[in-house]
Short mmCIF file of C-alpha atoms in Angstrom, two decimals:
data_model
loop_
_atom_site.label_atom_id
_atom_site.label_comp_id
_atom_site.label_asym_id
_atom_site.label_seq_id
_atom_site.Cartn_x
_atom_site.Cartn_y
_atom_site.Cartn_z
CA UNK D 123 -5.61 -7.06 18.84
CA UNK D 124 -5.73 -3.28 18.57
CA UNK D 125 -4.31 -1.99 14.99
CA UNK D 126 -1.42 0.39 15.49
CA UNK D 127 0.51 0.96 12.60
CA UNK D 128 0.67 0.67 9.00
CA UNK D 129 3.15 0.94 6.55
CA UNK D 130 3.03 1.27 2.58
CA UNK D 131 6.28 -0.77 1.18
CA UNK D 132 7.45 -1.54 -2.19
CA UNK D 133 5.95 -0.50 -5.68
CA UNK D 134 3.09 -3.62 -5.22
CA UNK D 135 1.88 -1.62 -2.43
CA UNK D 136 2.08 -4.24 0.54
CA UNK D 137 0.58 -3.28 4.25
CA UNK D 138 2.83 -3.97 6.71
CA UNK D 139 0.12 -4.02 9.35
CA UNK D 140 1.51 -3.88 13.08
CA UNK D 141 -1.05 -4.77 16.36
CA UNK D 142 -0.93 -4.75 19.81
CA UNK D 143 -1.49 -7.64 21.55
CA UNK D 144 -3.57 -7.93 24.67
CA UNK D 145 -0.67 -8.62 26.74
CA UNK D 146 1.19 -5.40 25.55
CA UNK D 147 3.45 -6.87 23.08
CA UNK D 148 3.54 -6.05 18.93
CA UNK D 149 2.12 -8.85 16.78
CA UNK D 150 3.03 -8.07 12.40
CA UNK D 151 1.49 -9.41 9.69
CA UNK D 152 1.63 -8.07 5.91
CA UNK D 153 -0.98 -7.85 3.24
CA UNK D 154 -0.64 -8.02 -0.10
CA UNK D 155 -3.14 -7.25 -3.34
CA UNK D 156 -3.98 -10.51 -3.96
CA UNK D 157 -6.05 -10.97 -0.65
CA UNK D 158 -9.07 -10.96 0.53
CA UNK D 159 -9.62 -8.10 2.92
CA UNK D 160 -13.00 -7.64 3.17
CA UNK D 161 -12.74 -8.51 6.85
CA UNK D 162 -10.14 -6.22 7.68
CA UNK D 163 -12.43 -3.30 9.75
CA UNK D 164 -9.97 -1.72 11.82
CA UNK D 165 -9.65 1.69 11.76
CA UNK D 166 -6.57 3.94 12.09
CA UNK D 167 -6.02 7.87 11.36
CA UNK D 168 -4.47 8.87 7.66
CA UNK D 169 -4.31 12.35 7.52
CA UNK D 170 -6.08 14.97 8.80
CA UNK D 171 -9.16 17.11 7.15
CA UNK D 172 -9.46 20.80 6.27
CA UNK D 173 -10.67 21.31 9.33
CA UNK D 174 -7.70 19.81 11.57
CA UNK D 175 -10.03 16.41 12.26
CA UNK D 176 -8.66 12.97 12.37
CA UNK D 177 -9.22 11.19 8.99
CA UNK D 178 -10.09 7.91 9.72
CA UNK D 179 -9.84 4.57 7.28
CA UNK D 180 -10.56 1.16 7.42
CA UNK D 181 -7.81 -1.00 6.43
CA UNK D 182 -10.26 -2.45 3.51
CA UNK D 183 -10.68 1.34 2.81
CA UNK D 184 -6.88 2.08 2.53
CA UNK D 185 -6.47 -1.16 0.62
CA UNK D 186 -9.02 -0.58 -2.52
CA UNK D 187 -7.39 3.28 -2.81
CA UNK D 188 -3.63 2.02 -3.42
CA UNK D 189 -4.32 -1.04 -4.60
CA UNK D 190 -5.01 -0.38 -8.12
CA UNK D 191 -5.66 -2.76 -11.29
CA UNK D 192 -2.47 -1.52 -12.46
CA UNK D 193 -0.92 -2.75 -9.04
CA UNK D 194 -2.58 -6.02 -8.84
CA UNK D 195 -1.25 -6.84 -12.25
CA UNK D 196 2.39 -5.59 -11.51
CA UNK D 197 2.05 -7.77 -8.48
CA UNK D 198 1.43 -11.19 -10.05
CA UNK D 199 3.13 -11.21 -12.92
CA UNK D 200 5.96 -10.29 -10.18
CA UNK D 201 4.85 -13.51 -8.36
CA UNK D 202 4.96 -15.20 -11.45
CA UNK D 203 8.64 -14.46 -12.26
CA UNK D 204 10.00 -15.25 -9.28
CA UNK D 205 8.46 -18.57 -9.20
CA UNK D 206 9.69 -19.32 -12.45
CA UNK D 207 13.19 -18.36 -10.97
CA UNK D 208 13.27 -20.47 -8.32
CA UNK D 209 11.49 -23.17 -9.19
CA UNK D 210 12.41 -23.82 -12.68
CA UNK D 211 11.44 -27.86 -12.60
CA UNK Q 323 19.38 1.70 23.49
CA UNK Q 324 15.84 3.72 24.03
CA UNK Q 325 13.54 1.87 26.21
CA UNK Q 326 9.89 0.70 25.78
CA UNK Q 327 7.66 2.85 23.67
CA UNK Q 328 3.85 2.55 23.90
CA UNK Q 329 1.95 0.33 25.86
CA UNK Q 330 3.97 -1.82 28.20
CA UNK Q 331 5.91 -5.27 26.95
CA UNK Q 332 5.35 -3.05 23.26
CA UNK Q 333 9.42 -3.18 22.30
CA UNK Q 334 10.83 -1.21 20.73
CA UNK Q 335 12.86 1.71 19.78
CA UNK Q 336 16.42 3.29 18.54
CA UNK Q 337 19.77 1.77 18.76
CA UNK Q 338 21.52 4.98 19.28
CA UNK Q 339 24.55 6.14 17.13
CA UNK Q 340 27.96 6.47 19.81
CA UNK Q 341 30.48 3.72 21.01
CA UNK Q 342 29.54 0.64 22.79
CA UNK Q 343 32.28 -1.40 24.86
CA UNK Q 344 32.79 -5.04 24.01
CA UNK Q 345 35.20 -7.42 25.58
CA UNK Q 346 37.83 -6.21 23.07
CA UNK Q 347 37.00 -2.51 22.87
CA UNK Q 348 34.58 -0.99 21.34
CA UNK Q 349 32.29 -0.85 18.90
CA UNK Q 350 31.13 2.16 17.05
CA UNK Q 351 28.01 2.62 15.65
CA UNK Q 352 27.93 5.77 13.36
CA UNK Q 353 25.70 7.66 11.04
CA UNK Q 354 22.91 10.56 11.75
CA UNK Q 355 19.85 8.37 13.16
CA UNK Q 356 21.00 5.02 14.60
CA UNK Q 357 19.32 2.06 14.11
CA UNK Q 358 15.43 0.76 14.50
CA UNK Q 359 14.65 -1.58 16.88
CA UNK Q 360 11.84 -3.87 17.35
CA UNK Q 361 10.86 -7.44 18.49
CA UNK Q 362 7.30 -9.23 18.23
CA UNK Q 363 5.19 -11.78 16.91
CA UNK Q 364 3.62 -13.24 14.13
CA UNK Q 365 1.48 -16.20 12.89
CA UNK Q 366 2.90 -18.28 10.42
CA UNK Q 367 0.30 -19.87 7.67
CA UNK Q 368 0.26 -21.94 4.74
CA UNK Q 369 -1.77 -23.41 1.71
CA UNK Q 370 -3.12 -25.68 4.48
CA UNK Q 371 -3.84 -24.91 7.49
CA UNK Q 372 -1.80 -25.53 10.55
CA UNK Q 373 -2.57 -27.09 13.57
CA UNK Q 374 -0.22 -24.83 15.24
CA UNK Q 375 1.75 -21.69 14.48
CA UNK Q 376 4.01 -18.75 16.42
CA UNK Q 377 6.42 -16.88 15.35
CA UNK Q 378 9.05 -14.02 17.11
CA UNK Q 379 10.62 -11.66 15.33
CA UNK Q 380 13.46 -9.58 15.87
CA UNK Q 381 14.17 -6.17 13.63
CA UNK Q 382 17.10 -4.58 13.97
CA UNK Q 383 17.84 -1.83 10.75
CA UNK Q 384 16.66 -3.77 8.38
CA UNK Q 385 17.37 -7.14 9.38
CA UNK Q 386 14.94 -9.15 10.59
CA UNK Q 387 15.37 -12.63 12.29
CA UNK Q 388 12.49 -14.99 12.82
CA UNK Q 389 11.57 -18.05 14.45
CA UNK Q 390 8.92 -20.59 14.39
CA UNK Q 391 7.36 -23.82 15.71
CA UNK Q 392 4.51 -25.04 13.19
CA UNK Q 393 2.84 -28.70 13.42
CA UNK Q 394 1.53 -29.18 10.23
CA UNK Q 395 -2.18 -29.78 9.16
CA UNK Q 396 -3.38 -33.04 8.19
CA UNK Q 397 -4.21 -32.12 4.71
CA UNK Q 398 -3.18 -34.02 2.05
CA UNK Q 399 -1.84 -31.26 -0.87
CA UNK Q 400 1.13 -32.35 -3.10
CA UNK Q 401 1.89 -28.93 -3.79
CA UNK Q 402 5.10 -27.15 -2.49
CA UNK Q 403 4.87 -26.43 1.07
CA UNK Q 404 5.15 -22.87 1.84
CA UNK Q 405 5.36 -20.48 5.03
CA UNK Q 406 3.83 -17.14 4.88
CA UNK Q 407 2.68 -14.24 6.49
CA UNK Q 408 5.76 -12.98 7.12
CA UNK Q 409 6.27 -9.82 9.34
CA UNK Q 410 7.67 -7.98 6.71
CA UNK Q 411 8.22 -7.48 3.02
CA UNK Q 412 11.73 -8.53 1.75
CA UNK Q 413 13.27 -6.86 0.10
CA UNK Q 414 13.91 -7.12 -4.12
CA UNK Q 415 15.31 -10.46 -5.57
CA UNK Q 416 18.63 -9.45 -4.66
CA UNK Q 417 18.17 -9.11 -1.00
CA UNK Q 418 16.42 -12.31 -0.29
CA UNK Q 419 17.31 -14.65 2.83
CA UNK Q 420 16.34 -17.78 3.69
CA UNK Q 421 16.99 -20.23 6.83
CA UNK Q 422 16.87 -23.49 8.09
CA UNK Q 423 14.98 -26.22 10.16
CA UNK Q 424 16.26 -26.67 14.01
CA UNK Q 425 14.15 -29.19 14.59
CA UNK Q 426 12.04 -31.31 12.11
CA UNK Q 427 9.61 -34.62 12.83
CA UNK Q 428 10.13 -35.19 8.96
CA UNK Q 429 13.36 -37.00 7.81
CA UNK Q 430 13.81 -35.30 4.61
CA UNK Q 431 12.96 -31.36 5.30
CA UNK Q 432 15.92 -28.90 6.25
CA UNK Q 433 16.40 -26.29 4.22
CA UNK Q 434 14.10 -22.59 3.79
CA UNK Q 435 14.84 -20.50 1.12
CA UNK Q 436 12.71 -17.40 0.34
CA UNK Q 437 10.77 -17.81 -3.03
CA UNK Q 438 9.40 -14.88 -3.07
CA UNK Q 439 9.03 -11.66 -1.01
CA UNK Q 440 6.80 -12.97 0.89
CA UNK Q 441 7.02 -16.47 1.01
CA UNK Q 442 9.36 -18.87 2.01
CA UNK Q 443 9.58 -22.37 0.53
CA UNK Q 444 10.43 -25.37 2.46
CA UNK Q 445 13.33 -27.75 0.53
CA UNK Q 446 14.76 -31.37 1.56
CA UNK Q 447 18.12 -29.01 1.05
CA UNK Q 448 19.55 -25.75 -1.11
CA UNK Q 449 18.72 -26.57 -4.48
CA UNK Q 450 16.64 -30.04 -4.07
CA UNK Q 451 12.88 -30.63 -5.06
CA UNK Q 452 9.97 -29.14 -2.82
CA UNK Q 453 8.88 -30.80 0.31
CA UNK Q 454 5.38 -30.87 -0.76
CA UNK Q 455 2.43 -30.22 2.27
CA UNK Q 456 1.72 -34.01 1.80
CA UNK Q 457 5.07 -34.55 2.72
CA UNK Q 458 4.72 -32.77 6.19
CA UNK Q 459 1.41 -33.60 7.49
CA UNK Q 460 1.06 -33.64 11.31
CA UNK Q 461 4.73 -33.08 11.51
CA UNK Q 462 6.96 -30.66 13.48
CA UNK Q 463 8.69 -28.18 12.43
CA UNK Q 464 10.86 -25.49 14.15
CA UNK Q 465 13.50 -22.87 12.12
CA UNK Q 466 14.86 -19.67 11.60
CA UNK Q 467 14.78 -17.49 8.84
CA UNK Q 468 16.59 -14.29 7.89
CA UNK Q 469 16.41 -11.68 5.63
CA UNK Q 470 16.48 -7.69 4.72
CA UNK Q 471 13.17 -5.83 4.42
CA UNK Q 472 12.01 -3.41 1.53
#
């Protein structure tokens, strides 16, 4: 599948990766800061240098930038809570 | 409704703000920008692996619909079972959705609530005990599940 967009959501910093699909159709998965992305190679443009050239980024790459210690914590002990909310037993 | 964007069978685009005639009148859609459309796939997973897993999704605004078929690994894990990789974040603990089972090869599982943002917990119904993986081993499963994204 061919990467083709992603998307930054909420304060825990979640990709909301979206791929094409040989056959032409979108295929979505998200990623969040507790997993394991050292596989994820793709590339896709984030910017653009001083120079006017494409910045490109791995999605590894973009996920170590935003996905701080400080993020990572905020994230589980958000995982946490809401476990304890909904399954109290 | 704009047509297909990108590469062909890619779908998606903008429900556009104006009136649209329905077998009673119309319905008006306003605002400045419309709304997003979008329809795809995804791949449902677990804490044990599946045998087999699709998903569709539909995205309209912020809405998203989804529906699955999963058959169940053979694993035996008395721990909750759980379907994730969803397509998209929910949004905060006051938005969540949830869904149900169509179709189930298990006598007890029906109900889907989401436990998280991104995970949705499979219950014998609203408010019972988890229907743990062991519980679902090599069975079927088909549902939908709805909810609003971040």
């Amino acid at each position: 599948m061919e990467l083709d967009k992603i998307e930054v959501v909420t304060d825990y910093k979640h990709l909301q990766i979206r791929e094409i699909t040989d056959s032409g159709g979108y295929h979505r998965r998200v990623l969040t800061s507790d997993m394991d992305v050292s596989g994820e190679t793709q590339t896709i443009q984030r910017g653009t240098d001083e120079n006017g050239d494409p910045i490109m980024k791995t999605v590894k790459e973009i996920a170590e930038e935003l996905w701080t210690d400080e993020v990572k914590t905020a994230w589980t002990t958000f995982q946490a809570e809401q476990e304890a909310e909904m399954n109290p037993e | 409704m704009s047509g297909i964007i990108n590469q062909v069978g890619a779908r998606s685009g903008t429900i556009s703000v104006g009136d649209y005639p329905v077998s009673t009148g119309t319905v008006t859609l306003s605002g400045t920008t419309g709304l997003d459309y979008e329809e795809g796939s995804w791949t449902p997973t677990g804490d044990v692996d599946f045998d087999q897993a699709t998903g569709y999704y539909t995205k309209i605004g912020r809405l998203v619909t989804l529906s699955f078929a999963i058959l169940w690994g053979s694993d035996t894990d008395g721990s909750g079972a759980q379907i994730k990789s969803l397509p998209f974040t929910a949004a905060g603990t006051n938005s969540r959705g949830g869904g149900f089972l169509s179709y189930s090869s298990d006598g007890t599982a029906s109900s889907l609530y989401m436990g998280s943002t991104t995970t949705v917990y499979v219950k014998a119904s609203a408010g019972a005990g988890a229907v743990t993986n062991t519980d679902l081993q090599t069975r079927d499963l088909m549902g939908v599940i709805t909810y609003i994204t971040a």
